[in-house]
Structure formats: C-alpha cells, structure tokens
CSV table of C-alpha atoms in Angstrom, one decimal:
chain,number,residue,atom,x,y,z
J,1,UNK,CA,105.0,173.3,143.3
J,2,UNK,CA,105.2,169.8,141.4
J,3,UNK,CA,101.8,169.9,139.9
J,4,UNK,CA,100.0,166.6,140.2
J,5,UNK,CA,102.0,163.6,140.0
J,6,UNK,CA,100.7,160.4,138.5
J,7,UNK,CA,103.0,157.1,138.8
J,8,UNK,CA,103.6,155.2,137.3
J,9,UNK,CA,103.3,156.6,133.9
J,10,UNK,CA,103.1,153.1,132.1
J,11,UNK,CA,101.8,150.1,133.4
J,12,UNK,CA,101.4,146.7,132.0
J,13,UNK,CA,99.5,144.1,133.5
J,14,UNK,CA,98.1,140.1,132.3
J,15,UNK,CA,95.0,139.7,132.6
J,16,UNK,CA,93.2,138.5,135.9
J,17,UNK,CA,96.2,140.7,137.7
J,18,UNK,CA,95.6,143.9,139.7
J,19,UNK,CA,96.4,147.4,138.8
J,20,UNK,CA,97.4,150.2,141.4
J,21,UNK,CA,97.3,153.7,140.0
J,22,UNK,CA,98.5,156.4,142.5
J,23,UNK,CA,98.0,160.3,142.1
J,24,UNK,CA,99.7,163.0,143.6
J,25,UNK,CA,97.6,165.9,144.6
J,26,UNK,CA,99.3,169.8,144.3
J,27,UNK,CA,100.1,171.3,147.5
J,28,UNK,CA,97.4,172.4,149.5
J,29,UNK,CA,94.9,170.6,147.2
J,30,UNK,CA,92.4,168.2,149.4
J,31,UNK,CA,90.1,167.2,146.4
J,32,UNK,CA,90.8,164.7,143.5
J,33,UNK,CA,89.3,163.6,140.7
J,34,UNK,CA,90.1,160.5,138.3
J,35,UNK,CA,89.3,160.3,134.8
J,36,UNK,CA,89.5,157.3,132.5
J,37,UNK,CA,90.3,158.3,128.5
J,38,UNK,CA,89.5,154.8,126.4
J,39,UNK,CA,91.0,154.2,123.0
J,40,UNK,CA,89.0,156.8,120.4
J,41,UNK,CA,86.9,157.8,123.2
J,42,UNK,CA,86.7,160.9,125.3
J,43,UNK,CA,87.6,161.2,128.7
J,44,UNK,CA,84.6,160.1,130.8
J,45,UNK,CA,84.8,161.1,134.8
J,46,UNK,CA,85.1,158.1,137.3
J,47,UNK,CA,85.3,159.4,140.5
J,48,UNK,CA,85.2,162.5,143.1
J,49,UNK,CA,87.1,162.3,146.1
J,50,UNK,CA,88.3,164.5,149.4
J,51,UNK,CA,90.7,163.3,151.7
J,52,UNK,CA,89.2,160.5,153.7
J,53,UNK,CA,86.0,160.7,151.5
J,54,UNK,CA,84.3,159.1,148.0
J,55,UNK,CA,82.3,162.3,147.8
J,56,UNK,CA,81.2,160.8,144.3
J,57,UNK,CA,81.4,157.7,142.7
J,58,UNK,CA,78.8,157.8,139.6
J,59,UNK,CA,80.7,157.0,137.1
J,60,UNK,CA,83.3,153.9,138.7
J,61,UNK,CA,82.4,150.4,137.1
J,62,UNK,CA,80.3,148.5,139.2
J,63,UNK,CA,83.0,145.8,139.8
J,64,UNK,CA,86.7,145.6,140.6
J,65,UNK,CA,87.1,149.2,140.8
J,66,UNK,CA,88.1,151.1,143.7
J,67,UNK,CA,89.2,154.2,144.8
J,68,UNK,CA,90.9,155.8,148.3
J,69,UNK,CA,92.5,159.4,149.2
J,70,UNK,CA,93.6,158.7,152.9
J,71,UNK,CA,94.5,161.0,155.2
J,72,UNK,CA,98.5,161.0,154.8
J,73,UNK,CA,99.5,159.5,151.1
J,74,UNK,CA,98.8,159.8,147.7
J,75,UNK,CA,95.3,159.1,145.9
J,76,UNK,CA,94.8,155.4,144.7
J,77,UNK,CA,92.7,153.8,142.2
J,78,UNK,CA,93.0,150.2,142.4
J,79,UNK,CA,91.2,147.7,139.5
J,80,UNK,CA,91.2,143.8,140.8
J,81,UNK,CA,91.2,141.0,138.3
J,82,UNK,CA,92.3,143.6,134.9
J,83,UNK,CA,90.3,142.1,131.8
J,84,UNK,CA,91.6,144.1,128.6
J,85,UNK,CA,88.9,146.7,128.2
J,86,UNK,CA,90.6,148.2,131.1
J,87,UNK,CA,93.3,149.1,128.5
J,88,UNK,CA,93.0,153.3,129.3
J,89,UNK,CA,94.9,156.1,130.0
J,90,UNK,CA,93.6,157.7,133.7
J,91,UNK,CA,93.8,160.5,134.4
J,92,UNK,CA,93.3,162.6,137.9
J,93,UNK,CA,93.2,166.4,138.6
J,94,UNK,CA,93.5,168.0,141.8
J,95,UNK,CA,91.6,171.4,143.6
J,96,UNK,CA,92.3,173.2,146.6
J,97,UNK,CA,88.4,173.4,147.0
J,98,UNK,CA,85.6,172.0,145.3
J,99,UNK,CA,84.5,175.3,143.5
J,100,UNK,CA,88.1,176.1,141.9
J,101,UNK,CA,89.8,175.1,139.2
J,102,UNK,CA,91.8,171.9,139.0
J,103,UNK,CA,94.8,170.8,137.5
J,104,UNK,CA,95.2,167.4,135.7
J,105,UNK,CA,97.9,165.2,135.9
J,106,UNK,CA,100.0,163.6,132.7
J,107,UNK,CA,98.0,160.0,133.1
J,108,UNK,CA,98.7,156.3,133.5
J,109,UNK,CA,98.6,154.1,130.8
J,110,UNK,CA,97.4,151.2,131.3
J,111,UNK,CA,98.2,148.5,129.1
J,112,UNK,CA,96.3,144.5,129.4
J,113,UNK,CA,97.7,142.1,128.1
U,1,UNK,CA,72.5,164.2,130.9
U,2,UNK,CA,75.2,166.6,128.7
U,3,UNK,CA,76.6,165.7,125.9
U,4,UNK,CA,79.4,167.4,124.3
U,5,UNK,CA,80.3,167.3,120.5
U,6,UNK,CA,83.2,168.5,118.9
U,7,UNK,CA,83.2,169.0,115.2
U,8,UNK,CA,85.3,168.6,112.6
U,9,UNK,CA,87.0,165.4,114.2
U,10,UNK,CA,89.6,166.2,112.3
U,11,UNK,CA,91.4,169.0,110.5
U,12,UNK,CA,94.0,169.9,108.0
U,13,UNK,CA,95.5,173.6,107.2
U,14,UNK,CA,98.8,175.5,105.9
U,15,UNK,CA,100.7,176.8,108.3
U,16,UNK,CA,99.3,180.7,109.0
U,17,UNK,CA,95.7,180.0,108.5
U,18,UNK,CA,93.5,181.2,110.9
U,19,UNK,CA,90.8,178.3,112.2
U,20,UNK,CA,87.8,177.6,114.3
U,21,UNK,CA,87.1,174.7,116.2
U,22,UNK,CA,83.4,173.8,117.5
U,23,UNK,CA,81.8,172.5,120.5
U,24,UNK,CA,78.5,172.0,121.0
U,25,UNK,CA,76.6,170.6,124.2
U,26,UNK,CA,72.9,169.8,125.3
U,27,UNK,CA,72.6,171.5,128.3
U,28,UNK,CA,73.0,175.1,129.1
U,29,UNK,CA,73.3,174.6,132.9
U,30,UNK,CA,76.7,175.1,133.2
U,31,UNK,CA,79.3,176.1,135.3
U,32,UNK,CA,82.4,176.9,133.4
U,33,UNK,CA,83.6,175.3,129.8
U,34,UNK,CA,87.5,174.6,129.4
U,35,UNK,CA,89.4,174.2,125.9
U,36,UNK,CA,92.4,171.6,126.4
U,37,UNK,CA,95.0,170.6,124.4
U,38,UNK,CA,96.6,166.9,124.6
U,39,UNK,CA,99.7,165.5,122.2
U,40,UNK,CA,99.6,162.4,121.5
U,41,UNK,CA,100.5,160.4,124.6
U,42,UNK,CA,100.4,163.0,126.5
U,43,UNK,CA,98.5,164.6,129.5
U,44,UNK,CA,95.9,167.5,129.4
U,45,UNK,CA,97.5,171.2,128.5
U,46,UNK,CA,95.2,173.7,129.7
U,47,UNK,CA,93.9,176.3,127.0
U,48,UNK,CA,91.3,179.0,128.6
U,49,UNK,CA,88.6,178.3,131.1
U,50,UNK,CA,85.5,180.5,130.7
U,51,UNK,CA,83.2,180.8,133.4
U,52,UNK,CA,79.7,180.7,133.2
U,53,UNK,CA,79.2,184.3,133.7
U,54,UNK,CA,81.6,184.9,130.7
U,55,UNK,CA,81.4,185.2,126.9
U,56,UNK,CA,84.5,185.0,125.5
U,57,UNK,CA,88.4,184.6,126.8
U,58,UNK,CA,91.9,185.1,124.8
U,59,UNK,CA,95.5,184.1,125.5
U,60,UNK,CA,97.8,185.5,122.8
U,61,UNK,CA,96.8,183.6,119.2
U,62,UNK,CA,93.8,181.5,120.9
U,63,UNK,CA,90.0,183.1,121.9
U,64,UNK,CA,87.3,180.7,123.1
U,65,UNK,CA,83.6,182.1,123.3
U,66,UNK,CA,81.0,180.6,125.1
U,67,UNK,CA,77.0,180.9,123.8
U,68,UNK,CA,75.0,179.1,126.7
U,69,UNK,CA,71.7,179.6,125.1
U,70,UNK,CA,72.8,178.4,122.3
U,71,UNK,CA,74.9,175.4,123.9
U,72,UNK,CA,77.8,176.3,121.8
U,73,UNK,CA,81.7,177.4,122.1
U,74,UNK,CA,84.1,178.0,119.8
U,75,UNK,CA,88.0,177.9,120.3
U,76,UNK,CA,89.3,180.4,117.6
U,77,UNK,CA,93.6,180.0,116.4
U,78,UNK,CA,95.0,182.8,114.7
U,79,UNK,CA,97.8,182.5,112.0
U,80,UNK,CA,98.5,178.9,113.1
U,81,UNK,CA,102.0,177.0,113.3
U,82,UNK,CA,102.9,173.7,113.0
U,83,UNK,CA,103.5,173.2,116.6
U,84,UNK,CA,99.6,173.9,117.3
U,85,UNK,CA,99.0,170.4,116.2
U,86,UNK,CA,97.8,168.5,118.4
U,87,UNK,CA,94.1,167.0,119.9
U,88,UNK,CA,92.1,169.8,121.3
U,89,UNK,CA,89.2,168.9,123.4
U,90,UNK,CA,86.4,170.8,124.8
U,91,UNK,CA,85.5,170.0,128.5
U,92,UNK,CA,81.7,171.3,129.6
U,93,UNK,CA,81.6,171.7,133.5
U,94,UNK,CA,78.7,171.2,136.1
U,95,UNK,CA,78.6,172.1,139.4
U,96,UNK,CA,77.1,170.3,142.3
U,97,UNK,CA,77.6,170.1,146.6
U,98,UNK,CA,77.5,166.4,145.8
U,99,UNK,CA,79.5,166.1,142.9
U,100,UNK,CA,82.0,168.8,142.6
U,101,UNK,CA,83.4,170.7,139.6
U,102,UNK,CA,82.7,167.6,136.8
U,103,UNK,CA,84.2,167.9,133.6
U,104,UNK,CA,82.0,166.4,130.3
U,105,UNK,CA,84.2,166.0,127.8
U,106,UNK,CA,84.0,165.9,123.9
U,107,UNK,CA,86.0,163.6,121.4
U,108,UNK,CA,88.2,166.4,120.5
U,109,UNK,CA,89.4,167.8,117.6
U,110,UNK,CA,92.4,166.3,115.5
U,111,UNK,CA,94.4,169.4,114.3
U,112,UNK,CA,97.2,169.4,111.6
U,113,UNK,CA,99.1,172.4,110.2
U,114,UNK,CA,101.2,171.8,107.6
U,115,UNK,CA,104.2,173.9,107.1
C-alpha cells in the first residue's frame, strides 16, 4: 500500500493563476480530509470529504476555494485566482471510515509569487 | 471552540536527556489526541494516538498521557538523540456524524538535542 499520495509536492504559481492540488487516498480509504499549515502557524482543517460528497466544509475560505473527491480519481483541491497568502503547505489524510484513524500525506507546497 | 497550546515553543537539550513536552486544550470533549512529529519540510510522522477512553500510550523511548479533566497531554522522550529533533505537534480530535474525525492542532514544539 502507497499511503496517501499528494502531487505535486511543490508548486509555484503568479498571482491571479489557479492552483490544482490532488490527493491520493490509501486503498480502500473513501474519506479525505485537507488541511492547510500557514507559515508559523498550525495546521488548521479545511475540509471533510467522502467520495462523491463535501460532507464538511467549515473551515474552506469563502472564495476561490474548492474542493471534489469523484467517484473514480484522486481528491482535488482547486484555489482560483492565488493571491500570496495562499502561500501553505496542504495537507490531506485519508480513512477507511469516518470513525478510524487516518493517515496524512507528505503535503503540497504551495508557493505565490 | 478548542484550542490547543503547546508549550515550550521551543527547546534545547544534550543528547541523553530525558524531556517532556506539553499540550494543553480547552475542551475535554474529545475523541482521541495524537502526538505527531514533522521535519522541517516535511509531512506528518505519526507518534501515538490515545483514545479517549485511554490514559497513557508508549512506543519504545516516547509515552504520551492524556488528562481530560484536566485538558492536558504530555509527550514524554527518554534518553534523547540527536535525530529526535524535529517539530512535534499535538493534534486534539472531535468527533461528529457531520464532521468526521477533525484534528485541532497546536503550534508544536521546536525540539533540539545537541550531541
């Protein structure tokens, strides 16, 4: 078993331009959850999702941020228009059910220039 | 809402020392509490995960206990090495039908041992 699988690992992008962050889930694993880690900060939880399903979205920006887990394919978070305090690493972890534990991924970095 | 605080932010010691990190958090309705550690750059390297129900878990030099009541977890190294140094971070979980297994995270804990 791979483990999660985040790609790509680094990712640069000017301003104004849209970022595509894709994740992985284990084997077997139908939920996923993305986290965003800002410079000095902690890691702050974005968004909950099963396949076909934002089961929980609390904690997405209002704007420009997106997220999708479709039925065949990897787990996408997608930010339109990047402005430079998008500048992260994110992170998402992946659970066979919603009451086990999860495995995170190593991260994209996300860098705005 | 929970808030999780991890103090010291940072911390120094010779290699072989034996050290405590601390975690505190504001609400005791928890579901599980996780130590992590993450190099710099790097992704999340999973520690020990206690469960609610649990006081206390160990995996060879590391123990983590968990105090509910008192909203507070400590992530205990023995004889520490150099290549323990890294961030550790403290991760408190809640549980919900509507919002899964949600981790609240602190600010970690910058650890150095000095050989």
């Amino acid at each position: 078993n791979a483990g999660v699988m985040q790609n790509p690992r680094h990712l640069v992008r000017r301003r104004g331009q849209e970022a595509r962050l894709r994740c992985s889930p284990m084997k077997g694993h139908s939920h996923v959850y993305w986290y965003r880690q800002l410079p000095e900060e902690g890691l702050k939880f974005m968004v909950y999702l099963q396949k076909e399903n934002i089961i929980d979205e609390s904690g997405m920006p209002k704007e420009r941020f997106s997220a999708e887990f479709p039925k065949e394919g990897p787990s996408i978070l997608r930010i339109q228009q990047v402005v430079r305090g998008d500048s992260a690493a994110y992170f998402c972890a992946s659970s066979p059910t919603a009451y086990e534990d999860y495995t995170f991924g190593s991260g994209t970095r996300l860098t705005v220039v | 809402k929970q808030e999780v605080t991890q103090i010291p932010a940072a911390l120094s010691v010779p290699e072989g020392e034996n050290l405590v990190l601390n975690c505190s958090f504001t609400d005791s309705a928890i579901y599980n509490l996780q130590w992590f550690r993450q190099d710099p750059g790097k992704g999340l390297t999973s520690l020990l995960l206690i469960q609610s129900s649990q006081r206390e878990q160990t995996s060879g030099r590391l123990n983590a206990s968990l105090d509910k009541s008192s909203g507070r977890s400590t992530l205990y190294i023995a004889a520490s090495q150099p290549g323990d140094s890294a961030t550790y971070l403290c991760a408190v979980g809640i549980f919900g039908s509507n919002t899964g297994n949600q981790f609240y995270f602190g600010t970690g804990t910058s650890l150095t041992v000095i050989p």
